[in-house]
Coordinates of C-alpha atoms and ligand atoms in Angstrom, one line a residue:
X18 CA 0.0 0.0 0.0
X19 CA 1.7 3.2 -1.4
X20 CA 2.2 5.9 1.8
X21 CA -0.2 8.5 2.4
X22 CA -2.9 6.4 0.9
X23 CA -5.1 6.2 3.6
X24 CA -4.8 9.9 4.9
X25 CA -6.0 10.7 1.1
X26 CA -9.2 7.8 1.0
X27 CA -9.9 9.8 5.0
X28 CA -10.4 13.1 3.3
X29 CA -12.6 11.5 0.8
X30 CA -14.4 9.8 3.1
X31 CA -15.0 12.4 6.0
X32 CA -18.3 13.7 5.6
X33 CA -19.6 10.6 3.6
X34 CA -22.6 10.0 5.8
X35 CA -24.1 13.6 4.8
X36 CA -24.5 12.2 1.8
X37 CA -27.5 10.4 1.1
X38 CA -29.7 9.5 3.9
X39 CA -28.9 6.4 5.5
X40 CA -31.8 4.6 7.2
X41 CA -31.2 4.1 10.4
X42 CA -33.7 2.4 13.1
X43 CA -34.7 5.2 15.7
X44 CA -34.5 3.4 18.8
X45 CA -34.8 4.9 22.2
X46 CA -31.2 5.0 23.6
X47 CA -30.0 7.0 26.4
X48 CA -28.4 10.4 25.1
X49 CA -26.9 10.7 29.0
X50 CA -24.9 13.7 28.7
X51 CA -24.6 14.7 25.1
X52 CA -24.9 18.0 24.0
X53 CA -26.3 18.7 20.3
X54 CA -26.4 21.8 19.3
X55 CA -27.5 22.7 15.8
X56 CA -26.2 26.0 15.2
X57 CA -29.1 29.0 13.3
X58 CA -31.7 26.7 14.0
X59 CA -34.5 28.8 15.5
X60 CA -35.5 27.9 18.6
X61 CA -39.1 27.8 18.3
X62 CA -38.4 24.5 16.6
X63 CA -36.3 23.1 18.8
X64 CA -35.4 20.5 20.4
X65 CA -36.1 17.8 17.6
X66 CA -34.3 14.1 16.8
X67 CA -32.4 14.4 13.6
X68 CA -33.9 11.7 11.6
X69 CA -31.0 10.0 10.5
X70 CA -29.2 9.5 13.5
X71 CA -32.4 9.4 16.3
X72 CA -29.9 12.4 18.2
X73 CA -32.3 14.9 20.2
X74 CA -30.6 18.5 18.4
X75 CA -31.4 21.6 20.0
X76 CA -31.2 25.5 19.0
X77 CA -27.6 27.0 20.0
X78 CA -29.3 30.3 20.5
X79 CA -29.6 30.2 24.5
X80 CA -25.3 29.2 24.2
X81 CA -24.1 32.4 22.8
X82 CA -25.3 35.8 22.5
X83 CA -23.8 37.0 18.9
X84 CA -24.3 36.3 15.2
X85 CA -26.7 35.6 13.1
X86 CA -28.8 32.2 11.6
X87 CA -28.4 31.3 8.0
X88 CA -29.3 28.5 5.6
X89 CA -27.7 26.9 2.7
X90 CA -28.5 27.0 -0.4
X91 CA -31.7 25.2 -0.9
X92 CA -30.1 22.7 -3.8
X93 CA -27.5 21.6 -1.2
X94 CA -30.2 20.2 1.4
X95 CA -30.5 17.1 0.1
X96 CA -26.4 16.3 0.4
X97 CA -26.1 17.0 4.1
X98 CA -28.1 15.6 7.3
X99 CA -30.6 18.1 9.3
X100 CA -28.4 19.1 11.6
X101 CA -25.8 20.6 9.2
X102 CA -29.0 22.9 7.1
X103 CA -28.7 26.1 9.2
X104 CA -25.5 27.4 10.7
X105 CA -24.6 30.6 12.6
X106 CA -22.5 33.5 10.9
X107 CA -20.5 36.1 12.7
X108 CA -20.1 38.9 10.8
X109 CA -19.5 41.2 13.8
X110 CA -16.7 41.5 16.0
X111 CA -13.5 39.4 15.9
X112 CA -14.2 36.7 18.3
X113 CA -17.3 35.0 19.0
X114 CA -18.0 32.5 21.7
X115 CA -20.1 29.8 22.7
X116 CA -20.2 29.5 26.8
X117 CA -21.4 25.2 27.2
X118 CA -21.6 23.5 30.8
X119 CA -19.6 20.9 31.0
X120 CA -18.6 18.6 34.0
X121 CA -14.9 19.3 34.6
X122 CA -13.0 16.4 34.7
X123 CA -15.0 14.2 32.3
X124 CA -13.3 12.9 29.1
X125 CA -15.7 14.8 26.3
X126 CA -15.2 13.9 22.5
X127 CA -15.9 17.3 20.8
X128 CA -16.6 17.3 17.5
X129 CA -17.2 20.6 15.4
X130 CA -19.3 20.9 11.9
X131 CA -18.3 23.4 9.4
X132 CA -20.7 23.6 6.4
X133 CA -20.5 26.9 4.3
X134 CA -22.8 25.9 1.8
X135 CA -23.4 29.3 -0.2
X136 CA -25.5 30.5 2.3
X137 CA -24.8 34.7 1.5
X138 CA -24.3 33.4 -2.2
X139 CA -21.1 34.9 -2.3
X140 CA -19.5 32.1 -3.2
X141 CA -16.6 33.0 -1.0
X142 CA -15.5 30.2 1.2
X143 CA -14.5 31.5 4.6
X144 CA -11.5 31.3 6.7
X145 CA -11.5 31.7 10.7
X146 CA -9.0 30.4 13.7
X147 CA -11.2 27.8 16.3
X148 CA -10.1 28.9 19.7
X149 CA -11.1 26.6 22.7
X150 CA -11.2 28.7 25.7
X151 CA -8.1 30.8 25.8
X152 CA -5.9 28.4 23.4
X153 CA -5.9 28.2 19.8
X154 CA -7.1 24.9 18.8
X155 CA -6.8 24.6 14.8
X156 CA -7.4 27.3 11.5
X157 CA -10.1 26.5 9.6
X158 CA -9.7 27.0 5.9
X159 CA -12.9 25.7 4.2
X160 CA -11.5 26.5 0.6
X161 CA -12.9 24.0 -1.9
X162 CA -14.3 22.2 0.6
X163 CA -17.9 22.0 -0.5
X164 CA -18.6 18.8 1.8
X165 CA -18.0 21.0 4.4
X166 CA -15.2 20.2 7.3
X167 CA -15.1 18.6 10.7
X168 CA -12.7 19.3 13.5
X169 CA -12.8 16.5 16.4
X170 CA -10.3 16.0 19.7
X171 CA -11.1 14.2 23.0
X172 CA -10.6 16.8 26.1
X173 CA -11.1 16.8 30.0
X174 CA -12.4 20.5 30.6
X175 CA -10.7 21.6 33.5
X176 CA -13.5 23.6 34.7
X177 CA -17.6 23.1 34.6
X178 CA -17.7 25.1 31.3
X179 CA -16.4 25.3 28.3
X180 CA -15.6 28.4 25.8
X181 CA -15.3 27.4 22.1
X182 CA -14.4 30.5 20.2
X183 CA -14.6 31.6 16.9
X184 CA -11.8 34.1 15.3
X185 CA -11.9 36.3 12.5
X186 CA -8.5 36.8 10.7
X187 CA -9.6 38.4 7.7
X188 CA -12.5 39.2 5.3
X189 CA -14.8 36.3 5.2
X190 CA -17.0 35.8 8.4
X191 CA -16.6 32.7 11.0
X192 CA -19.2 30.3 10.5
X193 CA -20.4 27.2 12.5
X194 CA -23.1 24.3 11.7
X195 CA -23.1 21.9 14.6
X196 CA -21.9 21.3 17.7
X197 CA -21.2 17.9 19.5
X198 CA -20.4 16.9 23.0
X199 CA -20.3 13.4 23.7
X200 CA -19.3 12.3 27.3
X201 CA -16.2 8.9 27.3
X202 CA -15.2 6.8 30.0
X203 CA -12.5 8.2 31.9
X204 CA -10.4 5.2 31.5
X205 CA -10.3 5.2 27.7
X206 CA -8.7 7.9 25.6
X207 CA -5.9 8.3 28.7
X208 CA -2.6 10.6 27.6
X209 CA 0.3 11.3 29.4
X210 CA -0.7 15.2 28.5
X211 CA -2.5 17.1 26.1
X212 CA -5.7 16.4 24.2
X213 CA -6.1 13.5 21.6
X214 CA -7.1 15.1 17.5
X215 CA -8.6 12.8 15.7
X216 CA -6.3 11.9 12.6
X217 CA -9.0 9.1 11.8
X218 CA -11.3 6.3 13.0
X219 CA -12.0 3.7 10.2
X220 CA -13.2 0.1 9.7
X221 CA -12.3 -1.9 7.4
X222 CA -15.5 -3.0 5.0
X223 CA -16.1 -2.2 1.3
X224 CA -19.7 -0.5 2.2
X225 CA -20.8 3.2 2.6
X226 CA -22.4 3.1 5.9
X227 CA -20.7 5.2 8.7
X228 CA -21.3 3.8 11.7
X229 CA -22.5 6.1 14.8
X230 CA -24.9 6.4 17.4
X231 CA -26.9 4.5 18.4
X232 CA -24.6 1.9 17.1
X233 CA -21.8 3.3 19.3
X234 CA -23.1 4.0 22.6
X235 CA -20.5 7.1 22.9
X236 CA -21.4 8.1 19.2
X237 CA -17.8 7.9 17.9
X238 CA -18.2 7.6 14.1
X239 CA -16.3 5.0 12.4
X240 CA -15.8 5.5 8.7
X241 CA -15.8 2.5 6.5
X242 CA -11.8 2.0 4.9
X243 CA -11.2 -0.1 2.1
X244 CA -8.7 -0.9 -0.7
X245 CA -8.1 -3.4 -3.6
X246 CA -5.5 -4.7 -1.4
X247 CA -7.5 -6.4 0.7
X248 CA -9.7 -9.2 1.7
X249 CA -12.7 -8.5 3.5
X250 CA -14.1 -10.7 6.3
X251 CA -17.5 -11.1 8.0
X252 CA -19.7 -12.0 10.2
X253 CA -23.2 -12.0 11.5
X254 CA -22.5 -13.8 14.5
X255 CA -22.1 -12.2 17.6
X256 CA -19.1 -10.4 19.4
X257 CA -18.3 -9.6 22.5
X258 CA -17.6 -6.2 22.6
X259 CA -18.3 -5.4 26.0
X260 CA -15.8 -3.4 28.6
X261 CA -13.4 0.0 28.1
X262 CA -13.6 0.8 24.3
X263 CA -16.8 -0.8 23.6
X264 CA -16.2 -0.5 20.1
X265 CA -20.0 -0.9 18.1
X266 CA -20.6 -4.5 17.0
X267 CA -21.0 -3.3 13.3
X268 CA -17.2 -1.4 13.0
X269 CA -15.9 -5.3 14.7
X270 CA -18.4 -7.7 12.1
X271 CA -16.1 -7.2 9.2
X272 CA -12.3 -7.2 9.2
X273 CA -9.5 -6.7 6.5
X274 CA -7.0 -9.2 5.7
X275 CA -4.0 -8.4 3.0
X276 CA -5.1 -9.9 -0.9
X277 CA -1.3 -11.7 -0.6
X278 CA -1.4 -14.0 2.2
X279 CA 2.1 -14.2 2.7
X280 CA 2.6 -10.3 2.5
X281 CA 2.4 -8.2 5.9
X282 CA -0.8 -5.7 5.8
X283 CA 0.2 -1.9 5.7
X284 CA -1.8 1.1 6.6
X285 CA 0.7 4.6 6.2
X286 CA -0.7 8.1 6.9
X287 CA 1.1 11.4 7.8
X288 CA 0.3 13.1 10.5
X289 CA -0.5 16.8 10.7
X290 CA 2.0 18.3 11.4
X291 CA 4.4 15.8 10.8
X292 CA 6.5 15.8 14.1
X293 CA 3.2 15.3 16.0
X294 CA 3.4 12.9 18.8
X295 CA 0.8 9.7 17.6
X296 CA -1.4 7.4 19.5
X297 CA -3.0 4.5 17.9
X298 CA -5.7 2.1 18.8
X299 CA -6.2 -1.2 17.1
X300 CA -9.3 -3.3 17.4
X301 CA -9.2 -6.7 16.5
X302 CA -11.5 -9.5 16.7
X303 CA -11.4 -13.6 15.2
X304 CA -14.5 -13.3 12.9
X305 CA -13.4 -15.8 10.6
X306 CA -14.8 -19.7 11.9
X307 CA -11.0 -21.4 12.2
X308 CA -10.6 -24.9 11.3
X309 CA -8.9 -27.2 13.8
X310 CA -5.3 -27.0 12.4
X311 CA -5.7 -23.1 11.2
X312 CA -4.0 -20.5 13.0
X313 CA -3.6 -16.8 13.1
X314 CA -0.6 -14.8 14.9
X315 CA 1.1 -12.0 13.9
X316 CA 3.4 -9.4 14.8
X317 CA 2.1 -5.1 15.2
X318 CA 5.5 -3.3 13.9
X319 CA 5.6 0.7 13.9
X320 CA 9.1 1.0 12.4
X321 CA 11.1 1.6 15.5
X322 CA 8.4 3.3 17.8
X323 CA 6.3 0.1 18.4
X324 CA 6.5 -3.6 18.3
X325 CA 4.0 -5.9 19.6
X326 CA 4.7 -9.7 19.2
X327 CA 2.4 -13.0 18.9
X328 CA -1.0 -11.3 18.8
X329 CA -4.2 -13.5 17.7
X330 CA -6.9 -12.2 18.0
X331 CA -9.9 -13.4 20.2
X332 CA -12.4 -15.6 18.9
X333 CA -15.4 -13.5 18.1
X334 CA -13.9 -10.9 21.2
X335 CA -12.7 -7.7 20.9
X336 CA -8.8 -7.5 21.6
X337 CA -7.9 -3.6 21.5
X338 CA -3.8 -3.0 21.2
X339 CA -2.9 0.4 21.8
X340 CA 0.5 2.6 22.4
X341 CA 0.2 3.4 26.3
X342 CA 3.3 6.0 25.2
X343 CA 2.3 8.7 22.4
X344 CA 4.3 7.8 19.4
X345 CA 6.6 9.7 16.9
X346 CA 6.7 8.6 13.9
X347 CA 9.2 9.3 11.3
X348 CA 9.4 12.1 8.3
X349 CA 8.2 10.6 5.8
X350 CA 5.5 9.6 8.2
X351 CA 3.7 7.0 10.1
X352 CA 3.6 2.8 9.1
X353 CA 1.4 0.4 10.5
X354 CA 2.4 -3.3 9.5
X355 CA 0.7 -6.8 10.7
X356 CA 3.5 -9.1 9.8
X357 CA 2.1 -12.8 10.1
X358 CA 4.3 -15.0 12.1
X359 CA 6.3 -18.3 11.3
X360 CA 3.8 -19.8 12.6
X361 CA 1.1 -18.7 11.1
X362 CA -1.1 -20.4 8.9
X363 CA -3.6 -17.3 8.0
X364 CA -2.3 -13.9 7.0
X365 CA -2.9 -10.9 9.6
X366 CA -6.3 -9.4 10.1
X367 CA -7.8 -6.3 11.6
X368 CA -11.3 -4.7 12.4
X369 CA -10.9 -1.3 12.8
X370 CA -8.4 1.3 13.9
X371 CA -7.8 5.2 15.6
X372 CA -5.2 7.4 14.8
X373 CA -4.8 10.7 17.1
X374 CA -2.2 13.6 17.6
X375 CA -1.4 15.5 20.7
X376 CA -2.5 18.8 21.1
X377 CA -1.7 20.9 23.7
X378 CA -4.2 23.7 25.1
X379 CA -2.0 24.5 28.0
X380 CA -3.1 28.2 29.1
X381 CA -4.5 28.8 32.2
X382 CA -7.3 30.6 31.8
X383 CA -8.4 34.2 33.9
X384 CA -9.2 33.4 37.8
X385 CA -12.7 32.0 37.7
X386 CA -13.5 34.2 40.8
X387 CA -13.0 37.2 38.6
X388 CA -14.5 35.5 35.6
X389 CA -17.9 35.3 37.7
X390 CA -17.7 38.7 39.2
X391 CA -17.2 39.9 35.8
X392 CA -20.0 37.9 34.0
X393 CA -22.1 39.2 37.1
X394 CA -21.2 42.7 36.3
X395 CA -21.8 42.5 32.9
X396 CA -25.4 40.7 33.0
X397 CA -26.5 43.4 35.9
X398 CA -26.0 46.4 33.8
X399 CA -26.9 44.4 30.7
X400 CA -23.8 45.6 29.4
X401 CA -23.7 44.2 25.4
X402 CA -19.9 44.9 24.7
X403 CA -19.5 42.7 21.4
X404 CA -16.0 41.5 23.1
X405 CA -17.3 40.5 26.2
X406 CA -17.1 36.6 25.4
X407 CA -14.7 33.9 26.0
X408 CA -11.6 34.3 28.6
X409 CA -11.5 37.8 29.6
X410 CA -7.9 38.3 29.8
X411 CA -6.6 35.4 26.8
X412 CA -5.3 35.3 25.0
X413 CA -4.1 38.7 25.4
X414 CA -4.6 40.1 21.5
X415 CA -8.8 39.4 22.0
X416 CA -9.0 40.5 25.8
X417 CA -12.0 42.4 26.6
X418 CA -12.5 46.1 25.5
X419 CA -12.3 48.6 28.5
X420 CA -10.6 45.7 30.9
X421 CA -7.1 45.6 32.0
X422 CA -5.3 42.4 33.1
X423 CA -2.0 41.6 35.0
X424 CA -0.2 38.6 33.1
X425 CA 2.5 36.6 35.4
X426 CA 3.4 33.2 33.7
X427 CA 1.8 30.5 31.8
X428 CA 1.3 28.4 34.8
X429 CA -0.7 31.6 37.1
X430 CA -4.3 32.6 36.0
X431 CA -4.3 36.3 35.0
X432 CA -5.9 38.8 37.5
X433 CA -8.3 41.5 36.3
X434 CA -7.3 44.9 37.4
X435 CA -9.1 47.8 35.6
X436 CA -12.1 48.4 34.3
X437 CA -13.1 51.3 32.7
X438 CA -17.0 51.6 32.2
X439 CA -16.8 55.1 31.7
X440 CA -19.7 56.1 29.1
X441 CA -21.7 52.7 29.4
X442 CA -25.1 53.4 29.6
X443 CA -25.1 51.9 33.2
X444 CA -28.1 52.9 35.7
X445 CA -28.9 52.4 39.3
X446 CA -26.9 52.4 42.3
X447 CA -23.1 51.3 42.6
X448 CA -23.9 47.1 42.9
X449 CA -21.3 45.7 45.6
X450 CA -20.7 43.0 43.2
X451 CA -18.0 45.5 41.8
X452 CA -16.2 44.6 45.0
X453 CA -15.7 40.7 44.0
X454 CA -13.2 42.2 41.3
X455 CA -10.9 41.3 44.4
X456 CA -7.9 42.5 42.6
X457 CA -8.5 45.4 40.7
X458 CA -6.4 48.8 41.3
X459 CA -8.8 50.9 38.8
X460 CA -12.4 51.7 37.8
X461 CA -13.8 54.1 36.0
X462 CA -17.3 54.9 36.4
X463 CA -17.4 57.8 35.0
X464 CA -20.2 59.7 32.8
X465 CA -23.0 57.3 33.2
X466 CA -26.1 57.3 35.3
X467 CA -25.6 55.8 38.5
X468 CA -27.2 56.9 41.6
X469 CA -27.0 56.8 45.0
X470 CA -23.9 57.3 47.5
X471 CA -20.9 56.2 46.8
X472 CA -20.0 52.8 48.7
X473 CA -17.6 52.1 51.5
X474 CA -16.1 48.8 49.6
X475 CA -15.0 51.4 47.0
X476 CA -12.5 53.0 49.2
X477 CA -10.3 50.3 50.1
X478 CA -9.2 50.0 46.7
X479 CA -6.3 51.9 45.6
X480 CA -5.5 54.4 43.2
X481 CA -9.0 54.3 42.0
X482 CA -10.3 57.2 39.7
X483 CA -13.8 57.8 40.3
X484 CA -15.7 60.2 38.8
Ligands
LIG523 C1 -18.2 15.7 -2.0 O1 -18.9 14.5 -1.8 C2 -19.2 13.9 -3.1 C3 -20.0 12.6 -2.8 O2 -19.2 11.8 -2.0 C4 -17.9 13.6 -3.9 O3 -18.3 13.1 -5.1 C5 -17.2 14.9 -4.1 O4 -16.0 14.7 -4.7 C6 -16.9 15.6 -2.7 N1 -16.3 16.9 -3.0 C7 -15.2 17.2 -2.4 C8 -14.7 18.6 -2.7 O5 -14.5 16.5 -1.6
LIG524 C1 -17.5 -10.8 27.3 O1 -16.2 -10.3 27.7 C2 -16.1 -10.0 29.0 C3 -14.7 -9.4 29.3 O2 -13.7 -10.1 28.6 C4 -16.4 -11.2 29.9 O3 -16.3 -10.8 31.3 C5 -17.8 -11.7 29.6 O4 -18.0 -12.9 30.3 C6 -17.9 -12.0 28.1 N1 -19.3 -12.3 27.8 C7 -19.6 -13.3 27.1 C8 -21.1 -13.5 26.8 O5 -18.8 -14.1 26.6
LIG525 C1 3.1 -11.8 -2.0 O1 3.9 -11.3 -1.0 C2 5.2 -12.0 -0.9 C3 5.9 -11.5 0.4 O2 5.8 -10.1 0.5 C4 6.0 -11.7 -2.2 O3 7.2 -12.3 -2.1 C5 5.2 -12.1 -3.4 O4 5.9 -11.8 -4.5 C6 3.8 -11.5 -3.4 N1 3.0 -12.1 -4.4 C7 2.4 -11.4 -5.3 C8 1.6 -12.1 -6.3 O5 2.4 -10.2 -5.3
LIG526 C1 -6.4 -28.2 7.5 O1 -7.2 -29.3 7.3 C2 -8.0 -29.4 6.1 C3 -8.8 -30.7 6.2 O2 -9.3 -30.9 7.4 C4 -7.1 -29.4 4.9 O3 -7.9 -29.4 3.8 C5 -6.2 -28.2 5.0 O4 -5.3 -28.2 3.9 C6 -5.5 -28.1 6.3 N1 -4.8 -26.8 6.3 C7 -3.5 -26.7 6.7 C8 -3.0 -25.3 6.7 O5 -2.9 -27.6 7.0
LIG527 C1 11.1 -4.0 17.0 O1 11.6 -5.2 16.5 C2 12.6 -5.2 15.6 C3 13.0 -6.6 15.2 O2 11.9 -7.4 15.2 C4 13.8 -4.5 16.2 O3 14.8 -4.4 15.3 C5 13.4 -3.1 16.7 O4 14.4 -2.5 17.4 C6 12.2 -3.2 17.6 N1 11.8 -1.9 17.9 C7 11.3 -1.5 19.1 C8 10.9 -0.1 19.3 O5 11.2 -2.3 20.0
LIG528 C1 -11.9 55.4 30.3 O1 -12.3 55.5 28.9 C2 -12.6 56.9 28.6 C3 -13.1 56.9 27.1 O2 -13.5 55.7 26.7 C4 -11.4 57.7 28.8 O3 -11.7 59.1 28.5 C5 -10.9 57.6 30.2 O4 -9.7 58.3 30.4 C6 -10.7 56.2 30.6 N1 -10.4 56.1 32.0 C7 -9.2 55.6 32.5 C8 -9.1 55.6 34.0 O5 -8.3 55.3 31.7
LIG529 C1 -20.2 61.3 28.0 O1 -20.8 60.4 27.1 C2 -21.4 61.1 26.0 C3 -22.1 60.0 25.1 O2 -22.5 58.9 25.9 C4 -20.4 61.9 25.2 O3 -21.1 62.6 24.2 C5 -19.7 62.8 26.2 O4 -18.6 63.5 25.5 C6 -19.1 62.1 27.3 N1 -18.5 63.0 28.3 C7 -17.3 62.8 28.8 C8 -16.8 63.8 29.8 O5 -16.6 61.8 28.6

């Protein structure tokens, strides 16, 4: 198999399901913690359950104040599912945020839609940097992409919620179709550091269907794979599937074997970028009915990061192999063989397979007591300052208007210390919750409305200019 193949058949292969309507039985499964946001749809409509996948979607209009609903172009409806009709546009202001609850702590799989669509029938396809909270997470350039784009990583939130941000760099405005949170097990997925990005998640069968919820219980989807080179396997007898990965009986009842027996089976891909640390999980599961003198063992090889000896697989069980250490794979890039053992009488087989990079989002974001007494402040005086969202003080280029911060190191949340409302449009009396700013040094409340005395709180803090 010629390198890069597989990366190339991945792109082609990405948004596959969104084409053509796959029927799907609508079974009542447990959606316990997933958020489904389908991004412009108005929320009179919502919630409803997308009729191709049985998932309950709801309006994203109550998770972010800013931009505006869309549609695409009416000819394009019948190439994508529901969810991914409507999308919100930001054609104000340079970063736009979406505020989610979240339980810190928990494992989420995050998954992002992009679908441009020719919804202003510009026919300009936009380009925008995905921030998630204060870090950037990935640029998205949807150029040529009609298909639209999806950008997927596995993260433990380290607080209850979760800011994913949307950055203007140039002409064309942001845009968003979906949004997917999906709760994991907090003993799969596990990294020494850093986030896992999904490079891809395959199984290897010759059909169309993209496997997903309510097939997978964590609504992972698993792309079908397939190449001349192979043989494919299957089953419709059961498998155990049960414990950690639970990986979906239907991405386990078919498996790949290589065409040439006696040749190992290779699966090469490059990274992005190319010096990204790796991890890889490999499912494997005996689906073939083995006579009495017929064996299978063979030998996982990553040229010189990983060697794995004498594996057979299960008899209709799910064996998962994976690198407990992230991986670095070489320049010209990453190479996955099965190399069937002495032994042996059967060539190597495999089910399906996971391919992630690291990614780091490693700022600390703003002190979450000032965050609140902020977010207080701002909802009392109904102040609507377009950049007001996300982290207040990260990263520092987007920091909110009329706020100053004080920046130690990486490793010590920044500290609010001014804030200038001067001119805001603010009524009432001087709220006390101005005090919870624990650290700041300035305000300026000058030139609005306010009423009433000045309070005592105010004159503990120093060099204040109030006017
Ligand atoms: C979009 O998907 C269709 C159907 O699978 C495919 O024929 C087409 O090449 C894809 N377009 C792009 C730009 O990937
Ligand atoms: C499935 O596998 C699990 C873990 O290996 C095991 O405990 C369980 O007994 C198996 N179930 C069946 C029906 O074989
Ligand atoms: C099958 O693979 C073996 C070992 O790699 C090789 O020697 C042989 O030439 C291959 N046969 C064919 C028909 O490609
Ligand atoms: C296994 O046994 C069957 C008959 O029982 C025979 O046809 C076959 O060639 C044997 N396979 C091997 C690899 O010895
Ligand atoms: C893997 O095994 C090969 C020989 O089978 C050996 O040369 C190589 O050093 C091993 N690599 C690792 C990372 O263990
Ligand atoms: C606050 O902003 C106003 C104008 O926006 C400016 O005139 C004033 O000097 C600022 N206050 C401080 C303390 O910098
Ligand atoms: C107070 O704000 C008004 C508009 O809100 C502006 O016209 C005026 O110049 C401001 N005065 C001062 C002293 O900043």
């Amino acid at each position: 198999m010629v390198l890069s193949y597989v990366y190339y058949e991945m792109k082609c292969h990405l948004l596959l399901a969104m084409i053509g309507a796959f029927a799907v039985m609508v079974v009542a499964q447990k959606q316990e913690g997933f958020i489904s946001l389908d991004c412009g749809f108005p929320i009179e409509e919502s919630p409803y359950s997308d009729p191709s996948t049985g998932l309950t979607f709801t309006s994203d209009s109550t998770f972010i104040q800013t931009g505006k609903s869309a549609r695409i172009e009416k000819q394009l409806n019948q190439n994508f599912r529901k969810p991914y009709l409507t999308l919100r546009y930001f054609p104000e202001g340079k970063r736009n945020c979406y505020s989610l609850n979240v339980n810190r702590g928990t494992n989420y799989l995050i998954s992002l839609t992009f679908i441009y669509g020719n919804y202003d029938d510009l026919n300009v396809y936009p380009n925008f940097d995905l921030y998630l909270g204060p870090d950037k997470w990935r640029r998205i350039d949807m150029e040529g992409r009609s298909n639209g784009t999806k950008e997927e990583i596995i993260h433990i939130p380290r607080k209850n919620s979760l800011d994913i941000c949307l950055v203007r760099t140039g002409t064309t405005s942001p845009i968003i179709s979906a949004i997917e949170l999906r709760p994991l097990r907090n003993d799969t997925y596990v990294t020494h550091s850093g986030s896992l990005r999904r490079s891809f998640r395959v199984y290897l069968s010759n059909s169309e269907r993209e496997v997903r919820f309510a097939d997978d219980m964590y609504d992972r989807i698993w792309t079908p794979f397939f190449s001349s080179r192979f043989t494919q396997i299957t089953t419709n007898l059961n498998i155990n599937t049960s414990d950690t990965f639970e990986v979906p009986k239907a991405a386990l009842s078919s498996a790949a074997t290589p065409r040439n027996a006696s040749a190992p089976f290779i699966i090469s891909w490059k990274p992005i970028p190319s010096d990204a640390e790796v991890y890889l999980y490999l499912h494997f599961a005996e689906i073939q009915t083995l006579q009495a003198n017929e064996t299978r063992e063979f030998d996982i090889i990553m040229k010189g990061v990983f060697n794995q000896s004498g594996i057979t697989p299960p008899k209709l069980e799910r064996l998962t192999v994976f690198s407990a250490v992230p991986l670095q794979c070489d320049l010209d890039g990453c190479r996955l063989e099965l190399v069937r053992t002495p032994k042996s009488t059967l060539p190597p087989l495999i089910n399906a397979l996971e391919a992630y990079t690291i990614i780091e989002f490693p700022q600390l974001e703003t002190n979450s007591s000032d965050v609140v007494a902020i977010k207080n402040i701002k909802a009392t005086y109904r102040l609507s300052k377009i950049s007001w969202q996300g982290d207040p003080c990260l990263p520092q280029e987007l920091s909110w208007e009329n706020l100053g911060c004080s920046y130690a190191n990486i490793s010590t949340p920044p500290r609010i210390i001014s804030l200038n409302l001067s001119a805001s449009g603010l009524t009432g009396s001087i709220s006390p919750i101005l005090q919870n700013l624990a650290h700041i040094q300035e305000l300026d409340l000058s030139n609005n409305s306010l009423t009433g005395s000045v309070p005592k709180f105010l004159a503990n803090i120093k060099s204040l200019s109030l006017m």
